[in-house]
CSV table of C-alpha atoms in Angstrom, one decimal:
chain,number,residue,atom,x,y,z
Q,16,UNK,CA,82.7,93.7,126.1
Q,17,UNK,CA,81.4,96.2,123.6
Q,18,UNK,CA,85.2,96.6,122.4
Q,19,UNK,CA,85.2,93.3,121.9
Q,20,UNK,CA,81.7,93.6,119.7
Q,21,UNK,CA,83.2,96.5,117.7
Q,22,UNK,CA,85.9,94.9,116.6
Q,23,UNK,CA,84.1,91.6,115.6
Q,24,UNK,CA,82.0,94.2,113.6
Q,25,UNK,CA,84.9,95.8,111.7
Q,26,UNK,CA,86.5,92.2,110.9
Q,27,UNK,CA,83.2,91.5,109.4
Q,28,UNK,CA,83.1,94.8,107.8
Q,29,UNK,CA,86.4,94.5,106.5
Q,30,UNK,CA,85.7,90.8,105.2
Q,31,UNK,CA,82.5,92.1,103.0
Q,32,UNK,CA,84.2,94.8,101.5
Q,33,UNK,CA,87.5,92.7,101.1
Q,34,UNK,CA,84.8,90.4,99.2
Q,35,UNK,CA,83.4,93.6,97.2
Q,36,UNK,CA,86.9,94.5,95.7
Q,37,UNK,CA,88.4,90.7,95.0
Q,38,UNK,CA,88.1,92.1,91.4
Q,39,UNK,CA,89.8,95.9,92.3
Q,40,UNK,CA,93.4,96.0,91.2
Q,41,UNK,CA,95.2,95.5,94.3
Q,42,UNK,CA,98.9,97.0,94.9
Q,43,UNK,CA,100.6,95.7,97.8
Q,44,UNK,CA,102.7,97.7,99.8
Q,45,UNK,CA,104.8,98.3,103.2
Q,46,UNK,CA,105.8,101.1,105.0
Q,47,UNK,CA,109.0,102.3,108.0
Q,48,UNK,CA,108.8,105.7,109.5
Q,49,UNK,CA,109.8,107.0,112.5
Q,50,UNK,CA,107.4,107.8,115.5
Q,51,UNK,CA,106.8,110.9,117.9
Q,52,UNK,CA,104.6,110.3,121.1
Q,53,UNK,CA,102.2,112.0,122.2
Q,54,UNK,CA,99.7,112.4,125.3
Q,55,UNK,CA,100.7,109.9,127.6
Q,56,UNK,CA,102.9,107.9,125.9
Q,57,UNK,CA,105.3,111.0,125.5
Q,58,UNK,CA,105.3,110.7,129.5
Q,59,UNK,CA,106.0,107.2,129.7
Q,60,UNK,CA,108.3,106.9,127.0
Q,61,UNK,CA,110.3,110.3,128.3
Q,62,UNK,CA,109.3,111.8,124.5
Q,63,UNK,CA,112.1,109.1,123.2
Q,64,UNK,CA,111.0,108.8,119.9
Q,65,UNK,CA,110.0,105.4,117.8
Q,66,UNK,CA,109.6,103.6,114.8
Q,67,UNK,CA,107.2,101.9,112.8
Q,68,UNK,CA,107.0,99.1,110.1
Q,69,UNK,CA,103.9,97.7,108.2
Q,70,UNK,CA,102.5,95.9,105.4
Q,71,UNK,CA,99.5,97.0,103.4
Q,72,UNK,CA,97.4,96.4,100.1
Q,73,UNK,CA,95.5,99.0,99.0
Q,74,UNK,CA,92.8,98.7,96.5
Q,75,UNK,CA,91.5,101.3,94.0
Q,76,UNK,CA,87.9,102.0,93.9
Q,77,UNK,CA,88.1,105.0,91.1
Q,78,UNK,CA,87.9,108.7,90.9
Q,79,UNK,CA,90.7,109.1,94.0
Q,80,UNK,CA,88.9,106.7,96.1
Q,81,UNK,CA,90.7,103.8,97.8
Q,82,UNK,CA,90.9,101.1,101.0
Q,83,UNK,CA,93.8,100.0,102.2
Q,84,UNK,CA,93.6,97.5,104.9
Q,85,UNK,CA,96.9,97.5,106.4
Q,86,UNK,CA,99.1,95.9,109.4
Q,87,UNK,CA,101.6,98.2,111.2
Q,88,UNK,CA,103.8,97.3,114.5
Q,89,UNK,CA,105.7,100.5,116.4
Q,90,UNK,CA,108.0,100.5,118.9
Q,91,UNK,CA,108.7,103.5,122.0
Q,92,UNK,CA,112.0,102.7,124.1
Q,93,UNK,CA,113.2,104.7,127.0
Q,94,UNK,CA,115.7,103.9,128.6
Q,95,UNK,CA,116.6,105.5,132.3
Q,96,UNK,CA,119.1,105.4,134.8
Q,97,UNK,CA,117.8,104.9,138.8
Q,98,UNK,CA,119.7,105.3,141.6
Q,99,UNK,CA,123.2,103.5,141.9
Q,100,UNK,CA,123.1,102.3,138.3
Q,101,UNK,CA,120.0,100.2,138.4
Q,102,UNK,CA,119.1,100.6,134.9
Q,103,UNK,CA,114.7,101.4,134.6
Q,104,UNK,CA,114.0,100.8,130.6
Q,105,UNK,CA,110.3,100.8,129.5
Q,106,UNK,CA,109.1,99.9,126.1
Q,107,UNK,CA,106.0,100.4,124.5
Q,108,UNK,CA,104.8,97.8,121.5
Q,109,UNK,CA,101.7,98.3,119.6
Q,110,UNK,CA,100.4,95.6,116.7
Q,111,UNK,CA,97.7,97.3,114.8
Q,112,UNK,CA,95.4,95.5,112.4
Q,113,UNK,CA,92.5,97.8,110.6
Q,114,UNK,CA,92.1,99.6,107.8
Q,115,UNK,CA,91.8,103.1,105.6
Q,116,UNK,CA,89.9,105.1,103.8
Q,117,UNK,CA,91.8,107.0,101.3
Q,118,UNK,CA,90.8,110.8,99.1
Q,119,UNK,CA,93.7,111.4,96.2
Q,120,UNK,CA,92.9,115.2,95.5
Q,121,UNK,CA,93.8,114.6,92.0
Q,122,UNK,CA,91.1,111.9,91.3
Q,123,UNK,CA,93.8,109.4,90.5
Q,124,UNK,CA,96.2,107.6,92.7
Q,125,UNK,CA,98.8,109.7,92.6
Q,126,UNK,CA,99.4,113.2,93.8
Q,127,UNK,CA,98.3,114.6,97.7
Q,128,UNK,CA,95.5,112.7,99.3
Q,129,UNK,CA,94.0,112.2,103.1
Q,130,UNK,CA,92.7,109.3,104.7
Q,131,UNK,CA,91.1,108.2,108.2
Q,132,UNK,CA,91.1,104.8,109.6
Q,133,UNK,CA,90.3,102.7,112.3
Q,134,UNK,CA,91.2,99.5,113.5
Q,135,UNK,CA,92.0,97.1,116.7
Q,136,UNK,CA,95.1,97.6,118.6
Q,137,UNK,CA,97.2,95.2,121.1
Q,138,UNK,CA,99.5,97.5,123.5
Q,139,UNK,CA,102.3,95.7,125.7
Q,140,UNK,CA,103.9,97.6,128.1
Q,141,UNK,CA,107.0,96.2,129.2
Q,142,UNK,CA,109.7,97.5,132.1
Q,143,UNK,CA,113.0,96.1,132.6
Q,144,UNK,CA,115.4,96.5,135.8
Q,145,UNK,CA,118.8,95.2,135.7
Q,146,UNK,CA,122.1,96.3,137.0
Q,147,UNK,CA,124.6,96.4,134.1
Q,148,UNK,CA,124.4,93.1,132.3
Q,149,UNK,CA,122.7,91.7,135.2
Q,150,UNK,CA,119.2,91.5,134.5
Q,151,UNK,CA,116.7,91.8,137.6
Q,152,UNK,CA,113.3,90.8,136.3
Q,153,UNK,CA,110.6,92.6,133.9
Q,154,UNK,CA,106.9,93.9,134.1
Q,155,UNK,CA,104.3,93.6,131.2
Q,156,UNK,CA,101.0,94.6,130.7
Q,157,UNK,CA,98.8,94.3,128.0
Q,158,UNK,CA,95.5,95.5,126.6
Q,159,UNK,CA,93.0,95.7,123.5
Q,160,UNK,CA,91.6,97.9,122.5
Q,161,UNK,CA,90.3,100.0,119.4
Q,162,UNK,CA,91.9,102.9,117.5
Q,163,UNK,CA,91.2,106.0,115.1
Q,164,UNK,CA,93.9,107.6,112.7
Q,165,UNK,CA,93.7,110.6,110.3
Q,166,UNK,CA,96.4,111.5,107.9
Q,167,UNK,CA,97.6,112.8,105.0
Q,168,UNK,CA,99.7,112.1,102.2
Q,169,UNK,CA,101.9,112.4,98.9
Q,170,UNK,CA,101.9,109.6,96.5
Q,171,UNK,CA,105.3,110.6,94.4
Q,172,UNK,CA,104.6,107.7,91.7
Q,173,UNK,CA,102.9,104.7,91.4
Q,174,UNK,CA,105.7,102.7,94.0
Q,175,UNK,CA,106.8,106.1,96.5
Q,176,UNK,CA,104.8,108.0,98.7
Q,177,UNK,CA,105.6,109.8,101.7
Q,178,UNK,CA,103.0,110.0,104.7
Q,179,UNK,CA,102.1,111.9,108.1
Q,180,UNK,CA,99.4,110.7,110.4
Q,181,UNK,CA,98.3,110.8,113.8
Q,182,UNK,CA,96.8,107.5,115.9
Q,183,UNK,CA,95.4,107.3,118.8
Q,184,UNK,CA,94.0,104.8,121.2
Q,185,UNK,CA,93.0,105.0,125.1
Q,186,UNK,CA,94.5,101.8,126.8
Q,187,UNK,CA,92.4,102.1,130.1
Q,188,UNK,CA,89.8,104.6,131.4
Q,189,UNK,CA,92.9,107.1,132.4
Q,190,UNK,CA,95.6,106.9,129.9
Q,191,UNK,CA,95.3,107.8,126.6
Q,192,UNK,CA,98.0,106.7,123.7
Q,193,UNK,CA,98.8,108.9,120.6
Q,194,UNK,CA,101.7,109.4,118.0
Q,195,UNK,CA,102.1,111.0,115.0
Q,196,UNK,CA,104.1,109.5,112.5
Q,197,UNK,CA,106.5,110.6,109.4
Q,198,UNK,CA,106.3,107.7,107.1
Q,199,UNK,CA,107.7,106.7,103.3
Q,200,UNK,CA,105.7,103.9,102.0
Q,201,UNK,CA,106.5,101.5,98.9
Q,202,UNK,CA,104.1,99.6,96.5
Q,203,UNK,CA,105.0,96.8,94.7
């Protein structure tokens, strides 16, 4: 429940500032990168590492100061092999929708920079048996819940940049979901 009231909070936060900076010059942008679990995740997923793909559109506020609410999906395979070839795979999805706060160094959007963001997250959980092509049945789980990510950056030019942050959510009271990810992003 107070999840729940957070993130109605932020989506209302996010809808007055969206408001705010209707007049902001707005670059839109998307990002791919791949993924490196951490915390539990790295136990689930056997460290196999993922990938992640996203849209953004990140608005200028002046002297190095920006938001950029964005949209990211990532994905965390692992395949393993049980006994007598029954094939265990288990995949982790997250869909994230929040948004950042972004410091160029420079004062001007190009150059290093850090941010820090926050957001809601939905996490499936899926496992697969089968037994070569013969598919056995599947498992999912799912939760929502709320996230933080800090990072930093390199903005090459006013299309490239190159990013590494860390996210992190806790799915239930016990397990906790991180990854840091190595990302190039594009704005058009």
């Amino acid at each position: 429940m107070h999840i729940n009231r957070t993130l109605r909070s932020l989506a209302l936060a996010l809808t007055a500032a969206t408001c705010h900076l209707a007049a902001a010059d707005i670059q839109w942008g998307a990002t791919a990168g791949l993924g490196f679990p951490a915390k539990d995740l790295k136990d689930a997923v056997d460290n196999a590492k993922g990938f992640t793909l996203g849209a953004q559109a990140y608005m200028d506020l002046g002297n190095g100061h920006g938001v950029r609410p964005r949209l990211d999906i990532a994905r965390f395979r692992s395949p393993r092999i049980a006994y007598l070839g029954v094939s265990d795979v288990f995949t982790v999805d997250t869909l994230r929708l929040g948004a950042d706060y972004l410091y160029h160094f420079t004062g001007e959007t190009k150059g290093a920079y850090a941010f820090g963001g926050m957001g809601g997250v939905y996490t499936r959980s899926t496992t697969t048996l089968s037994i070569g092509d013969l598919g056995l049945g599947s498992a999912r789980d799912h939760v929502t819940k709320a996230y933080v990510q800090v990072g930093a950056g390199y903005q090459i030019n006013r299309h490239w940049g190159v990013e590494l942050y860390h996210a992190y959510h806790r799915t239930t009271s016990s397990h906790d979901f991180a990854a840091t990810f190595l990302a190039a992003t594009a704005r058009f």
